[in-house]
Coordinates of C-alpha atoms in Angstrom, one line a residue:
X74 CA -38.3 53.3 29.3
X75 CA -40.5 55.1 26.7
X76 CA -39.6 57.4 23.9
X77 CA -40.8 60.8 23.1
X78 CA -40.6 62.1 19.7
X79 CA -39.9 66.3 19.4
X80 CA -40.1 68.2 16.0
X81 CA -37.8 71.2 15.7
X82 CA -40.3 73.2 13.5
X83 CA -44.1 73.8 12.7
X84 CA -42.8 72.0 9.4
X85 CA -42.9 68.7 11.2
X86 CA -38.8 68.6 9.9
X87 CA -36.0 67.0 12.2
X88 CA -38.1 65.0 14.3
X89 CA -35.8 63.7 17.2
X90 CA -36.7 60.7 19.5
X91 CA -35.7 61.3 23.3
X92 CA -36.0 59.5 26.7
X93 CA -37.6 60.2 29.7
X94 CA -34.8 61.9 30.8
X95 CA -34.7 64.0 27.3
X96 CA -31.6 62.6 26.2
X97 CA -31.4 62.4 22.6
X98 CA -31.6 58.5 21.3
X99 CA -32.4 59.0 17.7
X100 CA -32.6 62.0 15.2
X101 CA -34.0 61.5 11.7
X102 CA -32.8 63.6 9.1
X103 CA -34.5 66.6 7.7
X104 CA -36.6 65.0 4.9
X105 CA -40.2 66.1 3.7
X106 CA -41.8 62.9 3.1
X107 CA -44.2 61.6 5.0
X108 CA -43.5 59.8 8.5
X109 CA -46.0 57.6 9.9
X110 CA -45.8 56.4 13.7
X111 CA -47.2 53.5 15.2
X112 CA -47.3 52.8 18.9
X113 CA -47.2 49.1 20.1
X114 CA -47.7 47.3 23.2
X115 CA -45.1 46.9 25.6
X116 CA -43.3 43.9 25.6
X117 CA -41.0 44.1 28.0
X118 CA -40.8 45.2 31.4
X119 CA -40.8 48.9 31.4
X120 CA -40.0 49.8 27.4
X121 CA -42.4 50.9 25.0
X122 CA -41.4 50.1 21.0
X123 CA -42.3 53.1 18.3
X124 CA -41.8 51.6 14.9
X125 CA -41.3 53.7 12.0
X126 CA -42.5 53.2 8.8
X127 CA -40.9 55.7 5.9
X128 CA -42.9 55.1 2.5
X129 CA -40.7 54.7 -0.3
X130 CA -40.7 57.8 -2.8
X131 CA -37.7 59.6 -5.0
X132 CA -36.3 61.1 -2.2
X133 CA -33.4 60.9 -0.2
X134 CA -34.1 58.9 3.8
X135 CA -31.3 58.6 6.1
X136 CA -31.5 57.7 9.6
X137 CA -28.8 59.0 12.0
X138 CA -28.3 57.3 15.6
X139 CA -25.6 59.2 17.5
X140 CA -24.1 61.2 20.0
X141 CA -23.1 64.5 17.6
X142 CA -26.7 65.6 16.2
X143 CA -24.7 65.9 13.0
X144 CA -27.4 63.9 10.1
X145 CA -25.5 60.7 8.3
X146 CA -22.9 61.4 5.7
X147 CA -24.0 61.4 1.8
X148 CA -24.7 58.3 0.6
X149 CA -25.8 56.7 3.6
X150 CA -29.0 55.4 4.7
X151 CA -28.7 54.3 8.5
X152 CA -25.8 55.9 10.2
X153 CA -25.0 54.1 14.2
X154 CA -22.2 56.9 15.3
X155 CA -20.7 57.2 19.3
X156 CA -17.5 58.3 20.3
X157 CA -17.2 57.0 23.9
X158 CA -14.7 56.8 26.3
X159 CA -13.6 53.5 26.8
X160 CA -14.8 51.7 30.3
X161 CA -15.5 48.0 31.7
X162 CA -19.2 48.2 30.2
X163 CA -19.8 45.5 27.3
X164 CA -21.7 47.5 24.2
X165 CA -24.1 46.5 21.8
X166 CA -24.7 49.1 19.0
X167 CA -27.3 47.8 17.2
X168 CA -29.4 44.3 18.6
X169 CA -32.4 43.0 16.6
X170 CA -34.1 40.6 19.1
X171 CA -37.1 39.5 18.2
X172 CA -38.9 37.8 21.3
X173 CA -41.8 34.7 19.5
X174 CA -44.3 35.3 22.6
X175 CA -47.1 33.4 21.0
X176 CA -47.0 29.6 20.0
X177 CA -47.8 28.7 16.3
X178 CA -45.4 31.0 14.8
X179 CA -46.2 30.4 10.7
X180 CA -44.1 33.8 9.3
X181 CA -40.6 33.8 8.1
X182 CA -38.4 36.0 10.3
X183 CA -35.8 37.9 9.1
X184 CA -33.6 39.5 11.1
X185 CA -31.0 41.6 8.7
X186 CA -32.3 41.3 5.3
X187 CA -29.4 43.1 2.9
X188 CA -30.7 43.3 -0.6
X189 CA -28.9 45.5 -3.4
X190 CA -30.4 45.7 -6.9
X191 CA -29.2 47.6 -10.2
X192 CA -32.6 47.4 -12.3
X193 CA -32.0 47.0 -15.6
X194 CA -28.7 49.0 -15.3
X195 CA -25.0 47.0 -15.5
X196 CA -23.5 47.9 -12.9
X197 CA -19.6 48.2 -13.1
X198 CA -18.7 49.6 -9.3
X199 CA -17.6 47.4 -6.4
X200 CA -20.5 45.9 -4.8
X201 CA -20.3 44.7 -0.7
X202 CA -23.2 43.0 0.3
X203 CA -21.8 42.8 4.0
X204 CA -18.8 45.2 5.4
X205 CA -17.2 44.4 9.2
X206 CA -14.3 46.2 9.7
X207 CA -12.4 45.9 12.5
X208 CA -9.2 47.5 11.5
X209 CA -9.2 50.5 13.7
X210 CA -9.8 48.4 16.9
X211 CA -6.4 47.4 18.6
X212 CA -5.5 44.6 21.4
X213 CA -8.1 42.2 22.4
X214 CA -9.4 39.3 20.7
X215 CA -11.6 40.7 17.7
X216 CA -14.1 38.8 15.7
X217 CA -15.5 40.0 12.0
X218 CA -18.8 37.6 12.9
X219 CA -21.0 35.8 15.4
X220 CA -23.1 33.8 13.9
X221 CA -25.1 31.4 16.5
X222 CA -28.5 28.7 16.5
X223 CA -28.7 28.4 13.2
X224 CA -27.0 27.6 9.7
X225 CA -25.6 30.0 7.6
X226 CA -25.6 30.4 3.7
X227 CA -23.2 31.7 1.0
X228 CA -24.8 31.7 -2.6
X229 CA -28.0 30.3 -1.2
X230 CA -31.2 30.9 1.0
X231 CA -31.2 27.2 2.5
X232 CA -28.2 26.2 3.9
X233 CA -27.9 22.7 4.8
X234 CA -24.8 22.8 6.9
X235 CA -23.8 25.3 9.6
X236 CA -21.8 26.9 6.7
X237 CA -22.9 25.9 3.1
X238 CA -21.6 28.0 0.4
X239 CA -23.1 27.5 -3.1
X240 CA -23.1 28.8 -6.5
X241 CA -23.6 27.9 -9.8
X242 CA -20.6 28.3 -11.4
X243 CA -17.1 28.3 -10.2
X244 CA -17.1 28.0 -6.2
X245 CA -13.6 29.7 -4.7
X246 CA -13.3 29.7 -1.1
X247 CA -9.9 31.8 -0.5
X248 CA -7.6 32.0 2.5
X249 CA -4.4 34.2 2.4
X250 CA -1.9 35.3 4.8
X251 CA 0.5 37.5 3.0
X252 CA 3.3 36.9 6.4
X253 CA 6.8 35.4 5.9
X254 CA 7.9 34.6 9.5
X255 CA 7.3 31.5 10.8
X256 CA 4.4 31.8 12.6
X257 CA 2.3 33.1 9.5
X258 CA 0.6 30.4 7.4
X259 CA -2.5 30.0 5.8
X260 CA -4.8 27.7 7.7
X261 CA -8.4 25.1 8.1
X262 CA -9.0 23.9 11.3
X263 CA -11.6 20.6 11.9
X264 CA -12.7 19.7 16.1
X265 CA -15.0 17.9 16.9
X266 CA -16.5 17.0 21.3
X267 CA -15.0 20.3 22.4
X268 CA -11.7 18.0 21.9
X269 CA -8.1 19.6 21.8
X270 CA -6.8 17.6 19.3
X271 CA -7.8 19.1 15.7
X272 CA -7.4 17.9 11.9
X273 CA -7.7 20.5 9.2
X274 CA -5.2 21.8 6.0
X275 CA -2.7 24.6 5.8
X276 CA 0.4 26.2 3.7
X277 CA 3.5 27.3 5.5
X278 CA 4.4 30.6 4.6
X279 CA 8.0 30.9 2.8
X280 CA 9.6 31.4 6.5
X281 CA 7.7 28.6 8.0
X282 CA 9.8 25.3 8.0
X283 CA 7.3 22.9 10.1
X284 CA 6.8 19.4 8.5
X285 CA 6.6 19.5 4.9
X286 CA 9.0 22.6 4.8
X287 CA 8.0 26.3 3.8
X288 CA 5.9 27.1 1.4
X289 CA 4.6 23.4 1.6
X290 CA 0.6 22.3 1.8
X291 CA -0.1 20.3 4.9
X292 CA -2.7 18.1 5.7
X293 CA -3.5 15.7 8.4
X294 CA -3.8 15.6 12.2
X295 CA -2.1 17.3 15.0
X296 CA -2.5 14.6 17.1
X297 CA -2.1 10.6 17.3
X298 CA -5.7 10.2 15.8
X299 CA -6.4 8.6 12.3
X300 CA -6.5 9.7 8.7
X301 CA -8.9 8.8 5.9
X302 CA -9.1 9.6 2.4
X303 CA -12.5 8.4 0.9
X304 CA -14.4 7.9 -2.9
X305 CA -17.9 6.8 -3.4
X306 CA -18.4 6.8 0.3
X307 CA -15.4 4.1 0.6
X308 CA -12.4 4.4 2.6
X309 CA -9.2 4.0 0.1
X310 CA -6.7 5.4 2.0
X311 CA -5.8 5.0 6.1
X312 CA -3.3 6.9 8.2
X313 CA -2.8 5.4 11.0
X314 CA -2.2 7.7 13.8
X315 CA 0.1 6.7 16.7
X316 CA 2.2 5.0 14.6
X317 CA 1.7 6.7 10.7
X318 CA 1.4 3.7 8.9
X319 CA -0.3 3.5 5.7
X320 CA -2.8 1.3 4.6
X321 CA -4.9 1.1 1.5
X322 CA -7.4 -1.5 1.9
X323 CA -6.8 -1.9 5.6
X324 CA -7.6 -0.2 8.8
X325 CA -5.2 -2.0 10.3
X326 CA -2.0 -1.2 8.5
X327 CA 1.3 -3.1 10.3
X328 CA 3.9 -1.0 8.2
X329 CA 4.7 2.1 6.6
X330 CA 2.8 0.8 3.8
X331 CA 0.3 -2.1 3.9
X332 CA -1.6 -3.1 0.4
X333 CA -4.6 -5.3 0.9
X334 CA -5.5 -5.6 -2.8
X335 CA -3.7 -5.8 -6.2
X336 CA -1.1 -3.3 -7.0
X337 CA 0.1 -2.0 -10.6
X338 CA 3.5 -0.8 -11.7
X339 CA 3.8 0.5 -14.9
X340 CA 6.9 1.8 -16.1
X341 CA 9.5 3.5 -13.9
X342 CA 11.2 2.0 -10.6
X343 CA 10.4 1.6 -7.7
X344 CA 13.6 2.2 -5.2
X345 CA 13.1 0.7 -1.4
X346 CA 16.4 1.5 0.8
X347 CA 17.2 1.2 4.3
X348 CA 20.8 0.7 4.8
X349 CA 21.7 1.4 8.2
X350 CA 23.9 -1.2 10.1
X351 CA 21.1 -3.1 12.3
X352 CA 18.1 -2.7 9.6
X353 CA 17.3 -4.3 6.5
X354 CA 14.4 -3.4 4.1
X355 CA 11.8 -5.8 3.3
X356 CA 8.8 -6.0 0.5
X357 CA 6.4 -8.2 2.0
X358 CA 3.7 -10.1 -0.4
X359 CA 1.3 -12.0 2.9
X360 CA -1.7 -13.6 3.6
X361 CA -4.7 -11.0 4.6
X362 CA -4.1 -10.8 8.4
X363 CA -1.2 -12.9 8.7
X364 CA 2.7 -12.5 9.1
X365 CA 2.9 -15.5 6.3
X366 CA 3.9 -15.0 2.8
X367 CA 7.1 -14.2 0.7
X368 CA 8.9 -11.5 0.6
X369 CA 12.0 -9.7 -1.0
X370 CA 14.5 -8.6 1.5
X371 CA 17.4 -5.7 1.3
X372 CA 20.0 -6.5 4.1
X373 CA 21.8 -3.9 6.0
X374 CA 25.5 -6.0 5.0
X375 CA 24.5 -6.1 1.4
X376 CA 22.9 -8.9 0.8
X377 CA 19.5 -9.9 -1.3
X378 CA 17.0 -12.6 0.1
X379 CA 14.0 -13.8 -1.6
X380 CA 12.1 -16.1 0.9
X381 CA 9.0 -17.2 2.4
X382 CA 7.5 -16.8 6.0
X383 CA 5.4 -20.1 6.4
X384 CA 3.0 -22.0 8.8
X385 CA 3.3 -25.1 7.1
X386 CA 5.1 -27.3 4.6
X387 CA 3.1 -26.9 1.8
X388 CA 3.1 -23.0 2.1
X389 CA 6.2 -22.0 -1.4
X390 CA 6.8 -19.4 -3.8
X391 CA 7.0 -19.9 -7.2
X392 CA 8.7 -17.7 -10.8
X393 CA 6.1 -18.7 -13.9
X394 CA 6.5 -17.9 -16.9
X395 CA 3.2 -16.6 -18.8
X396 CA 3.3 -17.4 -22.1
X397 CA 0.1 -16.2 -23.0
X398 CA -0.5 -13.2 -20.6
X399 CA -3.4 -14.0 -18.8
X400 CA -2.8 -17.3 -16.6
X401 CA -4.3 -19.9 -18.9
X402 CA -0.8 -21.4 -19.8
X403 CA 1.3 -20.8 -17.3
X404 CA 4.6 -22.5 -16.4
X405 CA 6.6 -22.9 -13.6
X406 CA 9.9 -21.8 -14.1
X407 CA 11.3 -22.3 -10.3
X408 CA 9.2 -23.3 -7.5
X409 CA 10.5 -23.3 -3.8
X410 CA 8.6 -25.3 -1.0
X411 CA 8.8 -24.2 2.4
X412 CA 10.2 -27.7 3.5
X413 CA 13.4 -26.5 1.6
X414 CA 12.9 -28.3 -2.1
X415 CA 13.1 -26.5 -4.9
X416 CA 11.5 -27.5 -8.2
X417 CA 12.3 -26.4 -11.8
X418 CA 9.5 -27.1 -14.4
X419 CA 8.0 -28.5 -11.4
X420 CA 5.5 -27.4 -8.4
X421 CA 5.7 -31.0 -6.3
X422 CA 9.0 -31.1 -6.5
X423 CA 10.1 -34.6 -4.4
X424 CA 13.7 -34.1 -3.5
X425 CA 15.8 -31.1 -2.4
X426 CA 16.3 -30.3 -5.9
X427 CA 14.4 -32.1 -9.0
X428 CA 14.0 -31.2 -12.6
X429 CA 10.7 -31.8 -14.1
X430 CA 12.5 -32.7 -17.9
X431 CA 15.5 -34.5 -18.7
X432 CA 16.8 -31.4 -20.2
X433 CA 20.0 -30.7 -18.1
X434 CA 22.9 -29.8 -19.3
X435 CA 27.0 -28.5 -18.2
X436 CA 29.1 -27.2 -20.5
X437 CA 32.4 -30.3 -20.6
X438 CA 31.1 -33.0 -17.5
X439 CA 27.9 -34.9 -17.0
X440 CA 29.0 -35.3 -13.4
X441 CA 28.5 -33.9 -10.3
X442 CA 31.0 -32.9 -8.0
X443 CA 30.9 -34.6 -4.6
X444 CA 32.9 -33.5 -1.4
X445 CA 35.0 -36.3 -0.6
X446 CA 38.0 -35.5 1.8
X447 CA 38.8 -38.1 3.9
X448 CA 38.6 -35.8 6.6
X449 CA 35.3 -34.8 6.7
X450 CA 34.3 -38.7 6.7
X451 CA 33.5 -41.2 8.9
X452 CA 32.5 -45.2 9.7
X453 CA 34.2 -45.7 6.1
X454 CA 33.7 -49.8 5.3
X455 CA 34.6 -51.6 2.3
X456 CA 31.7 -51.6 -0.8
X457 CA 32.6 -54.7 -2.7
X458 CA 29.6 -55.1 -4.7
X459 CA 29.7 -55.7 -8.3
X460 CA 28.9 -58.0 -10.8
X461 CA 26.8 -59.8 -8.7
X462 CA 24.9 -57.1 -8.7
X463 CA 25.2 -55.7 -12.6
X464 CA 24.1 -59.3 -13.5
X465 CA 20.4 -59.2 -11.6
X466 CA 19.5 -55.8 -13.2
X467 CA 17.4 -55.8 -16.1
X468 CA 17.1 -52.6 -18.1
X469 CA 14.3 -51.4 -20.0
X470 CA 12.8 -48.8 -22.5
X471 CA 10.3 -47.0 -20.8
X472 CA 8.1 -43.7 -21.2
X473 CA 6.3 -42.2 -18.0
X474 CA 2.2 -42.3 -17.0
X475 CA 2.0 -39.1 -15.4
X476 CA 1.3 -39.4 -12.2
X477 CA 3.6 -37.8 -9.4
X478 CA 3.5 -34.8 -11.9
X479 CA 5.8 -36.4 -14.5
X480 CA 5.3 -35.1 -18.1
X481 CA 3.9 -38.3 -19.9
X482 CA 6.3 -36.9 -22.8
X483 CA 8.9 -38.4 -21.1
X484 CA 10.7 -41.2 -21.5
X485 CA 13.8 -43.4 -22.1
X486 CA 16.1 -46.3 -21.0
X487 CA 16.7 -47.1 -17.0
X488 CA 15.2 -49.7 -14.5
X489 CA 12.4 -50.5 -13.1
X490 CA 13.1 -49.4 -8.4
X491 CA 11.6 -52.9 -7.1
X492 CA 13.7 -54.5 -9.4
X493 CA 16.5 -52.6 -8.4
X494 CA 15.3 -52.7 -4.6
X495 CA 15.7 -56.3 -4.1
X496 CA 19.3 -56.7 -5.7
X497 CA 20.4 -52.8 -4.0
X498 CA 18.1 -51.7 -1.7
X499 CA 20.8 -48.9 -1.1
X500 CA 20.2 -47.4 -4.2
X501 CA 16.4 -46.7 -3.1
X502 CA 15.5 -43.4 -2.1
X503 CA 11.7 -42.9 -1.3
X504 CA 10.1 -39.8 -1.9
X505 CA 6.4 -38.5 -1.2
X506 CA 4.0 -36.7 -3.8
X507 CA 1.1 -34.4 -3.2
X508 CA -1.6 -33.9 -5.2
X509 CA -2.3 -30.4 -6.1
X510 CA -6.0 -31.0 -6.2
X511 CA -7.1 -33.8 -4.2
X512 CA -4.3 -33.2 -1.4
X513 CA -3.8 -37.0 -1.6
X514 CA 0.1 -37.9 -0.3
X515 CA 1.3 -40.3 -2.2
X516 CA 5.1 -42.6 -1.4
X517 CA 6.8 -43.5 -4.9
X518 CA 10.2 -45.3 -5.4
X519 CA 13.5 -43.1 -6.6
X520 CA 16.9 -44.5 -7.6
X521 CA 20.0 -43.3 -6.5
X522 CA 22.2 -44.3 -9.7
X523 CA 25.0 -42.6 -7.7
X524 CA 26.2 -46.4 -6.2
X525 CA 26.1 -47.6 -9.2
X526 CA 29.0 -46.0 -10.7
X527 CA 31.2 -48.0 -7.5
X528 CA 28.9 -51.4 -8.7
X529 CA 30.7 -51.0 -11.7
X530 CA 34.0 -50.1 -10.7
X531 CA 33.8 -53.6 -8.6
X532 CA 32.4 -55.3 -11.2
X533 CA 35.4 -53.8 -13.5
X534 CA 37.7 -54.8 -11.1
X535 CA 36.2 -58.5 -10.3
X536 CA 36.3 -59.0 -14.3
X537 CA 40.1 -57.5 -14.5
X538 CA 40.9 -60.2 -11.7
X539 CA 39.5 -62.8 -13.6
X540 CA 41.4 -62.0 -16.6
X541 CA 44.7 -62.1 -14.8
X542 CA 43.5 -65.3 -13.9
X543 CA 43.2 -65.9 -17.3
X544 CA 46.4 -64.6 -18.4
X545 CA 48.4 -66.8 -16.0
X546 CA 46.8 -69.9 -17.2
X547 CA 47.2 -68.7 -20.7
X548 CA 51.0 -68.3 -19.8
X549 CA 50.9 -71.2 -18.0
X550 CA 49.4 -72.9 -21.4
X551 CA 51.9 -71.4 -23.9
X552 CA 54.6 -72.5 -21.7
X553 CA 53.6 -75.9 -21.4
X554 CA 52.9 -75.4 -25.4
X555 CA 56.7 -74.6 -26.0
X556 CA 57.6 -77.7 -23.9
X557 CA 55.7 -79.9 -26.0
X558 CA 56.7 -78.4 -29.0
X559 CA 60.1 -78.9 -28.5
X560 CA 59.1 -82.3 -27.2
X561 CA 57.9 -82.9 -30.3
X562 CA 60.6 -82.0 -32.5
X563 CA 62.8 -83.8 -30.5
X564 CA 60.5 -86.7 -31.4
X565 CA 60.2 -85.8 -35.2
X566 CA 64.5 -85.2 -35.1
X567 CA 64.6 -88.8 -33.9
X568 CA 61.8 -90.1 -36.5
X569 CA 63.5 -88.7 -39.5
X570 CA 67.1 -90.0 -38.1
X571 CA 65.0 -93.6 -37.6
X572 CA 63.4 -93.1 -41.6
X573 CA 67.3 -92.3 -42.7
X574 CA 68.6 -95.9 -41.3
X575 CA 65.6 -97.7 -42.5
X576 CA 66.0 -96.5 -46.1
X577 CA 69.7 -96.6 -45.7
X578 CA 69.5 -100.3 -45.2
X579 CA 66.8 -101.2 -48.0
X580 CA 68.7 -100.5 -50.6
X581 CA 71.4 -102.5 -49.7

């Protein structure tokens, strides 16, 4: 198709471009600069392009493209204007296609180049670099912009994204949607593989109630795919997405919230609460990739539990006390082992319960109180030793060595366990100490004094026998005391009556 360019006048005004079928396709308006044409080669199949060239001067150019004849509005350069009826045929009203039919192509193209300038003036209107408007179209599915093959720029002549928008300053991107109803909110959507699924950002409106409630911000996935947050190129924060566990410091979170890595509270409270009938709440300290650990646990009848979760004996919690704020003279206030002792001042504790000091103290008994019912006893046998017993124990001052963890501070009066081992062996109670550095397992002797209280009571009781003893041959003695004495002054009654006669019968 080739165009054929009329002039209305001798005065070369109004030139008009028509077709072979003299239909009018483009009507310049009437101007009296110069107009230049330049005829190219065809380049496609049946089509001719004419090019015009309009040199710049102080005039006034418009170019007018319609169906009317009417020239373009004041104030208006190039004017595209068609009132058609509507039909099934797809329209284009203005296409730059630019066909690169030779290789080695070195020149910058441009294919809409929109460039507004002021001079040295300061401007105060409105300026629109770019204006679709769409408004007066209804029904269909309407697009502002198309924008295909290549990346496109905001603020910036090399964009290095498909959309990069740059400025020097303050950078705003703004989204609004002024509805209240709750399908109108404000949204970003992220897909990725031509996928369904979508991640992105976006504020409920004030009659939009959908997760975080109206008026609410909302970001995350629409689907059960994962959530990062990252810093420095680091991921610091995972969602999980099937399940919506939380985990900083892990990708593989196995609760609501899983910490891998140290965690500060400073100030305020925290509250954890789950009290429902069949579920108790639970803080969890553990091992990295384990179930193992201690934790603090809330239970659904009320109850607090502070345990551990072992794989082994040794595993224990422990309450220090930090004298010094920062570890270098720590003590161990109450230590807990997972084979059920519990140490106080100590972290090797050898019994079911064992003080590390002999600092104990009750109020108005040294005693402990020991169920003794005859019911809830059995295989009960006489215990009648005593002070055979008290009589082959030797007691001694002593003050401790430290091993086994004792404090070499102290000391005091007791007995040495062999000694007491081969006179009581029942009193011996064995007990097994680890060392917290070498892991060496060492067996050490305990005492029970607990026996010895019954040594004594049989001992008391053999010495109380004895003196009974005693007393009956002492009233045995007195009584056969008073017999002789009365024996005796019998005898002296007789030997003063015997003196009496015998000086009775000297003097005569």
């Amino acid at each position: 198709m080739k165009f054929r360019l009329y002039f209305n006048s001798t005065n070369y005004e109004n030139p008009i471009f028509k077709t072979g079928l003299f239909i009018e396709a483009l009507r310049l308006a009437p101007t009296t600069k110069p107009i230049i044409i330049k005829q190219l080669v065809s380049v496609v199949v049946f089509a001719t392009i004419t090019v015009l060239l309009l040199t710049a001067n102080a005039y006034s150019q418009a170019i007018g493209i319609n169906d009317d004849g009417i020239a373009p509005p004041a104030g208006i350069n190039v004017e595209i204007d068609f009132d058609k009826a509507g039909d099934a045929t797809t329209k284009t009203w203005l296409l730059i296609d630019g066909d690169i039919t030779t290789a080695n192509q070195t020149a910058n193209l441009t294919g809409l180049d929109i460039n507004l300038s002021d001079g040295a003036f300061n401007s105060t209107a409105t300026n629109i670099g770019l204006n679709v408007d769409l408004s007066g179209l209804t029904g269909g599915t309407n697009y502002a912009g198309i924008f295909m093959g290549g990346n496109v720029g905001v603020g910036t002549t090399s964009p290095s994204r498909l959309f990069h928008l740059f400025s020097s300053g303050r950078t705003t991107g703004y989204i609004e949607s002024t509805g209240s109803t709750v399908n109108d909110y404000a949204e970003i959507l992220l897909k990725s593989n031509s996928n369904a699924a979508a991640a992105g950002m976006f504020k409920n409106s004030t009659g939009q109630t959908l997760y975080a409630g109206a008026g609410s911000l909302n970001i995350g996935t629409t689907v059960s795919e994962n959530f990062g947050i990252l810093t420095n190129n680091l991921l610091r924060v995972f969602v999980k997405g099937n399940d919506g566990n939380v985990g900083i410091g892990t990708t593989s979170p196995s609760a609501l919230l899983d910490v891998n890595g140290d965690v500060e509270w400073a100030g305020g409270k925290g509250v954890l609460s789950n009290w429902t009938s069949t579920k108790n709440s639970d803080v969890d300290a553990l091992l990295p990739g384990t179930i193992f650990g201690t934790y603090i646990q809330s239970q659904s009848s009320g109850h607090i539990t502070i345990g551990i979760r072992s794989n082994d004996s040794n595993d224990s919690f422990s309450v220090l006390s930090d004298s010094d704020f920062n570890g270098t003279q720590d003590k161990v206030v109450l230590f807990a082992r997972a084979n059920g002792r519990v140490g106080i001042g100590t972290s090797t504790p050898g019994y079911q319960f064992e003080v590390s000091t002999n600092s104990a103290a009750k109020p108005t008994s040294s005693s402990w109180t020991v169920s003794s019912d005859r019911r809830l006893k059995r295989d009960v046998q006489p215990f009648t030793e005593g002070l055979d017993v008290i009589g082959k124990i030797d007691p001694v001052w002593f003050k401790y060595n430290g091993l086994a963890g004792i404090s070499m501070e102290e000391g005091g009066v007791g007995a040495i366990a062999q000694n007491i081992q081969d006179v009581a062996p029942y009193m011996i109670k064995p007990f097994q100490y680890t060392d917290t550095i070498t892991g060496e397992t060492t067996t050490y002797l305990g005492v029970d004094y607990g026996a010895m209280d019954f040594v004594l009571i049989n001992a008391i009781k053999e010495q109380q026998q004895m003196i009974m003893e005693l007393k009956e041959k002492n009233n045995l003695l007195r009584s056969d005391n008073t017999m002789i004495k009365g024996e005796n002054a019998a005898i002296n009654n007789r030997l003063s009556t015997i003196e009496s006669i015998l000086n009775d019968t000297s003097k005569k």
